[in-house]
């Protein structure tokens, strides 16, 4: 059974940083995209970032502030979030097995982790 376990969310002030982690088990995803989506209250879930075969992909709203990385040996993906803004407040979901260039359908979801940016 595939599980994606996310951690690292929390409360941070504007301009601060957080690092999210997502560990996968039950299957190896080294040849598949792993990444993050987020959903703010009252909004649709949106693509944040993906990592696949040494390349990174980002949503427009986080480019230049967020950095995704992955450790295939550990089957884990990370999201370093810097210069956080109040509009980054959302539940962040780890995801695996999706099209990194045109992320729509996602094969596997992790549980969400709340990120709250206070002003």
mmCIF file of C-alpha atoms in Angstrom:
data_model
loop_
_atom_site.group_PDB
_atom_site.id
_atom_site.type_symbol
_atom_site.label_atom_id
_atom_site.label_comp_id
_atom_site.label_asym_id
_atom_site.label_seq_id
_atom_site.Cartn_x
_atom_site.Cartn_y
_atom_site.Cartn_z
ATOM 1 C CA UNK A 1 0.000 0.000 0.000
ATOM 2 C CA UNK A 2 1.416 3.349 -1.053
ATOM 3 C CA UNK A 3 1.646 6.033 1.588
ATOM 4 C CA UNK A 4 2.896 9.595 1.328
ATOM 5 C CA UNK A 5 3.525 11.176 4.719
ATOM 6 C CA UNK A 6 4.042 14.920 4.781
ATOM 7 C CA UNK A 7 5.515 16.934 7.614
ATOM 8 C CA UNK A 8 7.004 20.322 8.364
ATOM 9 C CA UNK A 9 4.059 22.657 8.205
ATOM 10 C CA UNK A 10 3.383 25.279 10.836
ATOM 11 C CA UNK A 11 2.940 28.930 11.637
ATOM 12 C CA UNK A 12 5.488 31.433 10.385
ATOM 13 C CA UNK A 13 5.662 35.192 10.030
ATOM 14 C CA UNK A 14 5.734 37.024 6.747
ATOM 15 C CA UNK A 15 9.154 36.742 5.173
ATOM 16 C CA UNK A 16 9.998 33.606 7.080
ATOM 17 C CA UNK A 17 10.866 30.127 5.882
ATOM 18 C CA UNK A 18 9.585 26.598 6.266
ATOM 19 C CA UNK A 19 10.707 23.261 4.906
ATOM 20 C CA UNK A 20 8.209 20.554 4.073
ATOM 21 C CA UNK A 21 9.097 16.901 3.722
ATOM 22 C CA UNK A 22 7.195 14.019 2.202
ATOM 23 C CA UNK A 23 8.289 10.433 2.589
ATOM 24 C CA UNK A 24 6.835 7.780 0.316
ATOM 25 C CA UNK A 25 6.536 4.115 1.109
ATOM 26 C CA UNK A 26 5.073 1.086 -0.596
ATOM 27 C CA UNK A 27 6.504 1.958 -4.006
ATOM 28 C CA UNK A 28 9.555 3.616 -5.516
ATOM 29 C CA UNK A 29 8.913 6.863 -7.380
ATOM 30 C CA UNK A 30 12.384 7.630 -8.744
ATOM 31 C CA UNK A 31 11.115 7.664 -12.347
ATOM 32 C CA UNK A 32 7.917 9.537 -11.536
ATOM 33 C CA UNK A 33 7.166 13.098 -10.616
ATOM 34 C CA UNK A 34 6.877 13.916 -6.944
ATOM 35 C CA UNK A 35 5.846 17.286 -5.690
ATOM 36 C CA UNK A 36 3.425 19.554 -3.958
ATOM 37 C CA UNK A 37 0.022 21.136 -4.442
ATOM 38 C CA UNK A 38 -1.795 23.472 -2.113
ATOM 39 C CA UNK A 39 -5.330 24.512 -1.351
ATOM 40 C CA UNK A 40 -6.333 27.708 0.393
ATOM 41 C CA UNK A 41 -9.772 28.154 1.979
ATOM 42 C CA UNK A 42 -12.397 28.741 -0.662
ATOM 43 C CA UNK A 43 -9.981 28.139 -3.526
ATOM 44 C CA UNK A 44 -9.199 25.284 -5.856
ATOM 45 C CA UNK A 45 -6.181 23.102 -5.308
ATOM 46 C CA UNK A 46 -3.222 24.504 -7.238
ATOM 47 C CA UNK A 47 0.089 23.144 -8.406
ATOM 48 C CA UNK A 48 3.115 24.334 -6.432
ATOM 49 C CA UNK A 49 6.182 22.373 -7.518
ATOM 50 C CA UNK A 50 7.396 19.100 -8.964
ATOM 51 C CA UNK A 51 10.695 17.282 -9.340
ATOM 52 C CA UNK A 52 11.368 14.683 -11.988
ATOM 53 C CA UNK A 53 14.601 13.198 -13.358
ATOM 54 C CA UNK A 54 16.745 16.091 -12.180
ATOM 55 C CA UNK A 55 14.415 18.838 -13.340
ATOM 56 C CA UNK A 56 12.207 21.124 -11.285
ATOM 57 C CA UNK A 57 8.886 22.719 -12.170
ATOM 58 C CA UNK A 58 7.115 25.512 -10.319
ATOM 59 C CA UNK A 59 3.816 27.285 -10.259
ATOM 60 C CA UNK A 60 4.078 30.951 -11.209
ATOM 61 C CA UNK A 61 3.178 32.195 -7.744
ATOM 62 C CA UNK A 62 6.132 30.489 -6.048
ATOM 63 C CA UNK A 63 8.917 30.823 -8.618
ATOM 64 C CA UNK A 64 12.039 32.325 -7.115
ATOM 65 C CA UNK A 65 10.878 31.713 -3.544
ATOM 66 C CA UNK A 66 10.333 27.978 -3.266
ATOM 67 C CA UNK A 67 12.811 25.216 -4.054
ATOM 68 C CA UNK A 68 11.926 21.584 -4.510
ATOM 69 C CA UNK A 69 14.383 18.763 -4.066
ATOM 70 C CA UNK A 70 14.221 15.033 -3.713
ATOM 71 C CA UNK A 71 16.234 12.157 -2.361
ATOM 72 C CA UNK A 72 15.400 9.133 -4.467
ATOM 73 C CA UNK A 73 17.303 6.793 -2.191
ATOM 74 C CA UNK A 74 15.024 7.865 0.625
ATOM 75 C CA UNK A 75 11.948 8.131 -1.631
ATOM 76 C CA UNK A 76 11.451 11.603 -0.182
ATOM 77 C CA UNK A 77 10.681 15.010 -1.623
ATOM 78 C CA UNK A 78 11.257 18.353 0.061
ATOM 79 C CA UNK A 79 9.942 21.857 -0.409
ATOM 80 C CA UNK A 80 12.004 24.753 0.908
ATOM 81 C CA UNK A 81 9.764 27.782 1.185
ATOM 82 C CA UNK A 82 11.390 31.187 1.619
ATOM 83 C CA UNK A 83 10.071 34.747 1.656
ATOM 84 C CA UNK A 84 6.668 33.467 2.679
ATOM 85 C CA UNK A 85 3.640 35.663 2.111
ATOM 86 C CA UNK A 86 0.158 35.571 3.667
ATOM 87 C CA UNK A 87 -1.182 34.286 0.351
ATOM 88 C CA UNK A 88 0.967 31.186 0.779
ATOM 89 C CA UNK A 89 -1.311 30.150 3.636
ATOM 90 C CA UNK A 90 -2.886 26.849 2.632
ATOM 91 C CA UNK A 91 -2.943 23.146 3.207
ATOM 92 C CA UNK A 92 -0.001 21.680 1.320
ATOM 93 C CA UNK A 93 -0.423 18.224 -0.184
ATOM 94 C CA UNK A 94 2.348 15.921 -1.242
ATOM 95 C CA UNK A 95 1.735 14.144 -4.537
ATOM 96 C CA UNK A 96 3.371 11.483 -6.658
ATOM 97 C CA UNK A 97 2.962 10.073 -10.158
ATOM 98 C CA UNK A 98 1.636 12.948 -12.192
ATOM 99 C CA UNK A 99 2.567 14.940 -15.265
ATOM 100 C CA UNK A 100 5.085 17.515 -14.009
ATOM 101 C CA UNK A 101 4.705 19.718 -17.099
ATOM 102 C CA UNK A 102 0.907 19.741 -17.134
ATOM 103 C CA UNK A 103 -0.110 18.579 -13.664
ATOM 104 C CA UNK A 104 -3.694 17.461 -13.623
ATOM 105 C CA UNK A 105 -4.436 13.940 -12.561
ATOM 106 C CA UNK A 106 -2.391 12.746 -9.610
ATOM 107 C CA UNK A 107 -1.787 9.092 -8.932
ATOM 108 C CA UNK A 108 -1.133 9.327 -5.219
ATOM 109 C CA UNK A 109 -1.865 11.966 -2.598
ATOM 110 C CA UNK A 110 -0.465 12.396 0.865
ATOM 111 C CA UNK A 111 -2.251 13.903 3.774
ATOM 112 C CA UNK A 112 -2.118 17.677 3.948
ATOM 113 C CA UNK A 113 0.040 19.780 6.180
ATOM 114 C CA UNK A 114 -1.086 23.243 7.192
ATOM 115 C CA UNK A 115 1.098 26.240 6.448
ATOM 116 C CA UNK A 116 -0.017 29.523 7.963
ATOM 117 C CA UNK A 117 1.807 32.776 7.248
ATOM 118 C CA UNK A 118 0.904 35.551 9.647
ATOM 119 C CA UNK A 119 1.288 39.246 9.036
#
